[in-house]
Coordinates of N, CA and C in Angstrom, one line a residue:
M2 N 78.8 -20.7 -17.7 CA 78.3 -19.4 -17.7 C 76.9 -19.4 -18.2
S3 N 76.0 -18.7 -17.5 CA 74.6 -18.7 -17.9 C 74.4 -17.9 -19.2
R4 N 73.3 -18.1 -19.9 CA 72.9 -17.4 -21.1 C 72.8 -15.9 -20.8
S5 N 72.3 -15.6 -19.7 CA 72.1 -14.2 -19.3 C 73.5 -13.5 -19.2
A6 N 74.4 -14.1 -18.5 CA 75.7 -13.6 -18.3 C 76.4 -13.4 -19.7
R7 N 76.3 -14.4 -20.6 CA 76.9 -14.3 -21.9 C 76.3 -13.1 -22.7
G8 N 75.0 -13.0 -22.5 CA 74.3 -11.8 -23.2 C 74.8 -10.5 -22.7
N9 N 75.0 -10.4 -21.4 CA 75.5 -9.2 -20.8 C 76.9 -8.9 -21.3
I10 N 77.7 -9.9 -21.3 CA 79.1 -9.7 -21.8 C 79.1 -9.3 -23.3
S11 N 78.2 -9.9 -24.1 CA 78.1 -9.5 -25.5 C 77.7 -8.1 -25.6
R12 N 76.7 -7.6 -24.8 CA 76.3 -6.3 -24.9 C 77.4 -5.3 -24.6
V13 N 78.1 -5.6 -23.5 CA 79.3 -4.7 -23.1 C 80.3 -4.7 -24.2
L14 N 80.6 -5.8 -24.8 CA 81.6 -5.9 -25.8 C 81.2 -5.1 -27.1
A15 N 79.9 -5.2 -27.5 CA 79.4 -4.6 -28.6 C 79.5 -3.0 -28.5
V16 N 79.1 -2.6 -27.3 CA 79.1 -1.1 -27.0 C 80.6 -0.7 -27.0
L17 N 81.4 -1.4 -26.3 CA 82.8 -1.1 -26.3 C 83.5 -1.1 -27.7
C18 N 83.1 -2.0 -28.5 CA 83.7 -2.1 -29.8 C 83.2 -0.8 -30.6
G19 N 82.0 -0.5 -30.5 CA 81.5 0.8 -31.1 C 82.3 2.0 -30.7
A20 N 82.5 2.1 -29.4 CA 83.3 3.2 -28.9 C 84.7 3.2 -29.4
V21 N 85.3 2.0 -29.4 CA 86.7 1.9 -29.9 C 86.8 2.3 -31.4
L22 N 85.8 1.8 -32.2 CA 85.8 2.2 -33.6 C 85.6 3.7 -33.8
L23 N 84.7 4.3 -33.0 CA 84.5 5.7 -33.1 C 85.8 6.5 -32.8
A24 N 86.5 6.0 -31.7 CA 87.8 6.7 -31.4 C 88.8 6.5 -32.5
A25 N 88.8 5.2 -33.0 CA 89.8 5.0 -34.1 C 89.5 5.8 -35.3
D26 N 88.2 6.0 -35.6 CA 87.9 6.9 -36.8 C 88.3 8.3 -36.5
R27 N 88.1 8.8 -35.4 CA 88.5 10.2 -35.1 C 90.0 10.3 -35.1
L28 N 90.7 9.4 -34.5 CA 92.1 9.5 -34.4 C 92.8 9.4 -35.7
T29 N 92.3 8.4 -36.6 CA 92.9 8.2 -37.9 C 92.7 9.5 -38.8
K30 N 91.5 10.0 -38.7 CA 91.2 11.2 -39.4 C 92.1 12.4 -39.0
L31 N 92.3 12.6 -37.7 CA 93.2 13.6 -37.2 C 94.6 13.4 -37.7
Y32 N 95.1 12.2 -37.6 CA 96.4 11.8 -38.1 C 96.6 12.2 -39.6
I33 N 95.6 11.8 -40.4 CA 95.7 12.2 -41.8 C 95.7 13.7 -42.0
M34 N 94.8 14.4 -41.4 CA 94.8 15.8 -41.6 C 96.0 16.5 -41.1
D35 N 96.7 16.0 -40.1 CA 97.9 16.6 -39.5 C 99.1 16.3 -40.3
N36 N 99.1 15.1 -41.0 CA 100.4 14.6 -41.6 C 100.3 14.6 -43.2
F37 N 99.2 14.9 -43.8 CA 99.1 14.8 -45.2 C 98.5 16.2 -45.7
T38 N 98.9 16.5 -47.0 CA 98.2 17.6 -47.6 C 97.0 17.0 -48.4
L39 N 96.0 17.8 -48.5 CA 94.8 17.4 -49.3 C 95.2 16.9 -50.7
G40 N 94.8 15.7 -51.0 CA 95.1 15.1 -52.3 C 96.3 14.3 -52.3
E41 N 97.1 14.3 -51.2 CA 98.4 13.5 -51.2 C 98.1 12.0 -51.0
T42 N 98.9 11.2 -51.7 CA 98.8 9.8 -51.6 C 100.2 9.2 -51.2
R43 N 100.1 8.2 -50.2 CA 101.3 7.5 -49.8 C 101.0 6.0 -49.8
A44 N 101.9 5.2 -50.1 CA 101.7 3.7 -50.0 C 101.6 3.4 -48.6
F45 N 100.7 2.5 -48.2 CA 100.5 2.0 -46.9 C 100.8 0.5 -46.8
L46 N 100.1 -0.3 -47.5 CA 100.4 -1.7 -47.7 C 100.6 -1.9 -49.2
K47 N 101.9 -1.8 -49.6 CA 102.2 -1.8 -51.0 C 101.4 -2.8 -51.8
G48 N 100.8 -2.4 -52.9 CA 100.0 -3.2 -53.8 C 98.6 -3.5 -53.3
F49 N 98.3 -3.0 -52.1 CA 97.0 -3.3 -51.5 C 96.2 -2.0 -51.1
I50 N 96.7 -1.2 -50.2 CA 96.0 0.0 -49.8 C 97.0 1.2 -49.8
D51 N 96.6 2.3 -50.3 CA 97.2 3.5 -50.3 C 96.5 4.4 -49.3
L52 N 97.2 5.4 -48.7 CA 96.5 6.4 -47.9 C 96.4 7.6 -48.8
T53 N 95.2 8.0 -49.1 CA 95.0 9.2 -50.0 C 94.0 10.1 -49.2
Y54 N 94.5 11.3 -48.9 CA 93.7 12.3 -48.2 C 92.8 13.0 -49.1
I55 N 91.5 12.8 -48.9 CA 90.5 13.6 -49.7 C 89.4 14.0 -48.8
H56 N 88.6 15.0 -49.3 CA 87.3 15.4 -48.6 C 86.2 14.8 -49.5
N57 N 85.3 14.2 -48.8 CA 84.1 13.7 -49.5 C 82.9 14.5 -49.1
R58 N 82.3 15.3 -50.0 CA 81.2 16.1 -49.6 C 79.9 15.4 -49.8
G59 N 79.9 14.2 -50.2 CA 78.7 13.4 -50.4 C 78.6 12.2 -49.5
G60 N 77.6 11.3 -49.8 CA 77.5 10.1 -49.1 C 78.3 9.0 -49.7
A61 N 77.8 7.8 -49.7 CA 78.6 6.7 -50.3 C 78.7 6.9 -51.8
W62 N 80.0 6.7 -52.3 CA 80.4 6.9 -53.7 C 80.1 8.4 -54.1
G63 N 80.1 9.3 -53.1 CA 80.0 10.7 -53.4 C 78.6 11.1 -53.8
M64 N 77.6 10.2 -53.6 CA 76.2 10.6 -53.9 C 75.8 11.8 -53.1
L65 N 74.9 12.6 -53.6 CA 74.4 13.8 -52.9 C 75.5 14.8 -52.5
S66 N 76.5 14.9 -53.3 CA 77.7 15.7 -53.0 C 77.2 17.2 -52.8
G67 N 77.7 17.7 -51.7 CA 77.3 19.1 -51.3 C 76.0 19.2 -50.7
K68 N 75.3 18.2 -50.5 CA 73.9 18.2 -49.9 C 73.9 17.9 -48.4
T69 N 74.7 18.6 -47.7 CA 74.8 18.3 -46.2 C 73.5 18.4 -45.5
Y70 N 72.7 19.4 -46.0 CA 71.4 19.6 -45.4 C 70.4 18.4 -45.6
I71 N 70.8 17.5 -46.5 CA 70.0 16.2 -46.6 C 70.8 15.1 -45.9
L72 N 72.1 15.1 -46.0 CA 72.9 14.0 -45.4 C 72.9 13.9 -43.9
L73 N 72.9 15.1 -43.3 CA 72.9 15.1 -41.8 C 71.6 14.6 -41.2
P74 N 70.5 15.1 -41.7 CA 69.2 14.6 -41.1 C 69.0 13.1 -41.5
F75 N 69.4 12.7 -42.7 CA 69.2 11.3 -43.2 C 70.0 10.4 -42.2
T76 N 71.3 10.8 -41.9 CA 72.1 10.0 -41.0 C 71.5 9.9 -39.6
A77 N 70.9 11.0 -39.1 CA 70.3 11.1 -37.8 C 69.1 10.1 -37.8
V78 N 68.3 10.1 -38.9 CA 67.1 9.3 -39.0 C 67.5 7.8 -39.0
V79 N 68.6 7.4 -39.8 CA 69.0 6.1 -39.9 C 69.5 5.6 -38.5
M80 N 70.2 6.5 -37.8 CA 70.7 6.2 -36.5 C 69.6 6.0 -35.5
A81 N 68.6 6.8 -35.5 CA 67.4 6.7 -34.7 C 66.6 5.4 -35.0
L82 N 66.6 5.1 -36.3 CA 65.9 3.8 -36.7 C 66.6 2.6 -36.1
C83 N 68.0 2.7 -36.1 CA 68.8 1.6 -35.5 C 68.5 1.4 -34.0
V84 N 68.4 2.5 -33.3 CA 68.1 2.5 -31.9 C 66.7 1.9 -31.7
W85 N 65.8 2.3 -32.5 CA 64.4 1.8 -32.4 C 64.3 0.3 -32.6
L86 N 65.1 -0.1 -33.7 CA 65.1 -1.5 -34.0 C 65.6 -2.4 -32.8
Y87 N 66.7 -1.9 -32.2 CA 67.2 -2.6 -31.1 C 66.3 -2.6 -29.9
I88 N 65.7 -1.5 -29.6 CA 64.7 -1.4 -28.5 C 63.5 -2.3 -28.7
K89 N 63.0 -2.3 -29.9 CA 61.8 -3.0 -30.3 C 62.1 -4.5 -30.4
Y90 N 63.2 -4.9 -31.1 CA 63.4 -6.3 -31.5 C 64.6 -7.0 -30.9
G91 N 65.6 -6.2 -30.5 CA 66.9 -6.8 -30.4 C 67.4 -7.0 -29.0
K92 N 66.6 -6.7 -27.9 CA 67.2 -6.8 -26.6 C 67.7 -8.2 -26.3
K93 N 67.1 -9.2 -27.0 CA 67.6 -10.6 -26.8 C 68.5 -11.1 -27.9
S94 N 68.9 -10.2 -28.8 CA 69.7 -10.6 -29.9 C 71.1 -9.9 -29.9
P95 N 72.1 -10.6 -29.5 CA 73.5 -10.0 -29.6 C 73.8 -9.5 -31.0
L96 N 73.4 -10.3 -32.0 CA 73.7 -9.9 -33.4 C 73.1 -8.6 -33.8
L97 N 71.9 -8.3 -33.4 CA 71.3 -7.0 -33.7 C 72.0 -5.9 -32.9
L98 N 72.4 -6.1 -31.7 CA 73.1 -5.1 -30.9 C 74.5 -4.8 -31.6
W99 N 75.2 -5.9 -32.0 CA 76.5 -5.6 -32.7 C 76.2 -4.8 -34.0
A100 N 75.2 -5.1 -34.7 CA 74.9 -4.4 -36.0 C 74.6 -2.9 -35.7
V101 N 73.8 -2.7 -34.7 CA 73.4 -1.3 -34.3 C 74.6 -0.6 -33.8
S102 N 75.4 -1.2 -33.0 CA 76.6 -0.5 -32.4 C 77.5 -0.1 -33.5
L103 N 77.7 -0.9 -34.5 CA 78.6 -0.6 -35.6 C 78.1 0.6 -36.5
V104 N 76.8 0.5 -36.8 CA 76.2 1.5 -37.7 C 76.2 2.8 -36.9
L105 N 75.9 2.8 -35.6 CA 75.9 4.0 -34.8 C 77.3 4.7 -34.7
S106 N 78.3 3.9 -34.5 CA 79.6 4.4 -34.3 C 80.1 5.0 -35.6
G107 N 79.9 4.3 -36.7 CA 80.3 4.8 -38.0 C 79.5 6.0 -38.4
G108 N 78.2 6.0 -38.2 CA 77.3 7.1 -38.6 C 77.7 8.4 -37.8
L109 N 78.0 8.2 -36.5 CA 78.4 9.3 -35.7 C 79.7 9.9 -36.1
G110 N 80.7 9.0 -36.4 CA 82.0 9.5 -36.9 C 81.9 10.3 -38.2
N111 N 81.1 9.9 -39.1 CA 81.0 10.7 -40.4 C 80.1 11.9 -40.1
M112 N 79.1 11.8 -39.2 CA 78.2 12.9 -38.9 C 79.0 14.0 -38.3
L113 N 79.9 13.7 -37.4 CA 80.8 14.7 -36.7 C 81.6 15.4 -37.7
D114 N 82.2 14.7 -38.7 CA 82.9 15.3 -39.8 C 82.1 16.3 -40.5
R115 N 80.9 15.8 -41.0 CA 80.0 16.7 -41.8 C 79.6 17.9 -41.1
A116 N 79.3 17.8 -39.8 CA 78.8 18.9 -39.0 C 79.9 19.9 -38.7
F117 N 81.1 19.5 -38.4 CA 82.2 20.4 -38.0 C 83.3 20.6 -39.0
R118 N 83.1 20.1 -40.2 CA 84.1 20.3 -41.2 C 83.5 20.9 -42.5
G119 N 82.5 21.7 -42.3 CA 81.8 22.3 -43.5 C 81.2 21.3 -44.5
G120 N 80.7 20.2 -44.0 CA 80.1 19.2 -44.9 C 81.1 18.2 -45.4
N121 N 82.3 18.3 -45.1 CA 83.4 17.4 -45.6 C 83.6 16.2 -44.7
V122 N 83.7 15.1 -45.3 CA 84.1 13.9 -44.5 C 85.5 13.5 -44.9
V123 N 86.4 13.3 -44.0 CA 87.8 12.9 -44.3 C 87.8 11.5 -44.7
D124 N 88.3 11.2 -45.9 CA 88.5 9.8 -46.3 C 89.9 9.7 -46.7
F125 N 90.4 8.4 -46.5 CA 91.9 8.2 -46.7 C 92.3 6.8 -47.1
L126 N 91.5 5.8 -47.0 CA 91.8 4.5 -47.3 C 91.4 4.2 -48.8
H127 N 92.4 3.8 -49.6 CA 92.1 3.5 -51.0 C 92.7 2.2 -51.4
F128 N 91.9 1.3 -52.0 CA 92.5 0.1 -52.5 C 93.3 0.4 -53.8
E129 N 94.6 0.1 -53.7 CA 95.5 0.3 -54.8 C 95.1 -0.6 -56.0
F130 N 94.7 -1.9 -55.7 CA 94.5 -2.9 -56.7 C 93.1 -2.7 -57.4
F131 N 92.3 -1.8 -56.8 CA 90.9 -1.5 -57.4 C 90.8 0.0 -57.4
P132 N 91.4 0.6 -58.4 CA 91.5 2.1 -58.4 C 90.2 2.8 -58.5
S133 N 89.2 2.2 -59.1 CA 87.9 2.9 -59.2 C 87.0 2.8 -58.0
F134 N 87.5 2.0 -57.0 CA 86.7 2.0 -55.7 C 86.9 3.2 -54.9
P135 N 85.9 3.8 -54.3 CA 86.0 5.1 -53.6 C 86.9 5.0 -52.4
V136 N 87.5 6.1 -52.1 CA 88.3 6.3 -50.9 C 87.4 6.3 -49.7
F137 N 87.8 5.6 -48.6 CA 86.9 5.5 -47.5 C 87.6 5.7 -46.2
N138 N 86.9 5.5 -45.1 CA 87.5 5.7 -43.8 C 87.0 4.6 -42.8
V139 N 87.5 4.7 -41.5 CA 87.1 3.7 -40.5 C 85.6 3.7 -40.3
A140 N 85.0 4.8 -40.2 CA 83.6 4.9 -40.0 C 82.8 4.2 -41.1
D141 N 83.3 4.3 -42.4 CA 82.6 3.6 -43.5 C 82.7 2.1 -43.3
I142 N 83.8 1.6 -42.8 CA 84.0 0.2 -42.6 C 83.0 -0.3 -41.5
A143 N 82.8 0.5 -40.5 CA 81.8 0.2 -39.4 C 80.4 0.2 -39.9
I144 N 80.1 1.2 -40.7 CA 78.7 1.2 -41.3 C 78.4 0.1 -42.2
V145 N 79.3 -0.2 -43.1 CA 79.1 -1.3 -44.0 C 79.0 -2.7 -43.3
T146 N 79.9 -2.9 -42.3 CA 79.9 -4.1 -41.6 C 78.6 -4.2 -40.8
G147 N 78.2 -3.1 -40.1 CA 76.9 -3.1 -39.4 C 75.7 -3.4 -40.2
A148 N 75.7 -2.8 -41.4 CA 74.6 -3.0 -42.4 C 74.6 -4.4 -42.8
G149 N 75.7 -5.0 -43.0 CA 75.8 -6.5 -43.4 C 75.2 -7.3 -42.3
L150 N 75.6 -7.0 -41.0 CA 75.0 -7.7 -39.9 C 73.5 -7.5 -39.7
L151 N 73.0 -6.3 -40.0 CA 71.6 -6.1 -40.0 C 70.9 -7.0 -41.0
I152 N 71.4 -7.1 -42.2 CA 70.8 -7.9 -43.2 C 70.9 -9.4 -42.7
L153 N 72.0 -9.8 -42.2 CA 72.1 -11.2 -41.7 C 71.1 -11.4 -40.6
Y154 N 70.9 -10.5 -39.7 CA 69.9 -10.6 -38.6 C 68.5 -10.8 -39.2
F155 N 68.1 -10.0 -40.1 CA 66.8 -10.1 -40.7 C 66.6 -11.4 -41.5
L156 N 67.6 -11.8 -42.2 CA 67.5 -13.1 -42.9 C 67.4 -14.3 -41.9
L157 N 68.2 -14.3 -40.8 CA 68.1 -15.3 -39.8 C 66.8 -15.3 -39.1
D158 N 66.3 -14.1 -38.8 CA 65.0 -13.9 -38.1 C 63.9 -14.4 -38.9
G159 N 64.0 -14.1 -40.2 CA 62.9 -14.6 -41.2 C 62.9 -16.1 -41.3
L160 N 64.1 -16.7 -41.3 CA 64.2 -18.1 -41.3 C 63.6 -18.8 -40.1
K161 N 63.9 -18.1 -38.9 CA 63.4 -18.6 -37.6 C 61.9 -18.5 -37.6
E162 N 61.3 -17.4 -38.1 CA 59.9 -17.3 -38.1 C 59.2 -18.3 -39.0
K163 N 59.8 -18.5 -40.1 CA 59.3 -19.5 -41.1 C 59.3 -20.9 -40.5
R164 N 60.5 -21.2 -39.8 CA 60.6 -22.5 -39.2 C 59.6 -22.7 -38.1
E165 N 59.4 -21.7 -37.3 CA 58.4 -21.7 -36.2 C 57.0 -21.8 -36.7
S166 N 56.7 -21.1 -37.7 CA 55.3 -21.2 -38.3 C 55.1 -22.5 -38.9
G167 N 56.1 -23.2 -39.4 CA 56.0 -24.5 -40.0 C 55.8 -25.5 -38.9
N168 N 56.4 -25.3 -37.7 CA 56.2 -26.2 -36.6 C 54.8 -26.1 -36.0
D169 N 54.2 -24.8 -36.1 CA 52.9 -24.6 -35.6 C 51.8 -25.4 -36.4
K170 N 52.1 -25.5 -37.7 CA 51.1 -26.2 -38.5 C 51.1 -27.7 -38.4
A171 N 52.3 -28.3 -37.8 CA 52.4 -29.7 -37.7 C 51.6 -30.3 -36.6

């Protein structure tokens, strides 16, 4: 299989994965809202994860709680920045496309909640073994994974540039 064909397959899979994660985020949130009362907790994977239905009015770890007027535009700017990064730097990088797809799907999932649920994001996954860790959702997992991949992309890109500049001097 040619490099171009592999790149095309990777692009399709990254976009498809983003769409599947967005759908999973929406469906799991609907399930929780329909089957739990606000504040209710049920064991999911005993000793590991509980399902706890809460509303988060802030960003990560509840920061900027109640500041939807800041969080919505901030999310839109981050998502636009991701698209710009991909257009400018990533058309030849499957890693950057995967990172952007994950950040966009997660950002959109939480943005839809914020916009249509009065600033509330539905969170429900809680580590039982780490009680002080915030309750989170599928969108949060996508965002954090995508951000990690973005960091990895820039680290690898920096190493590549350093290696290439070292070869130019030789």
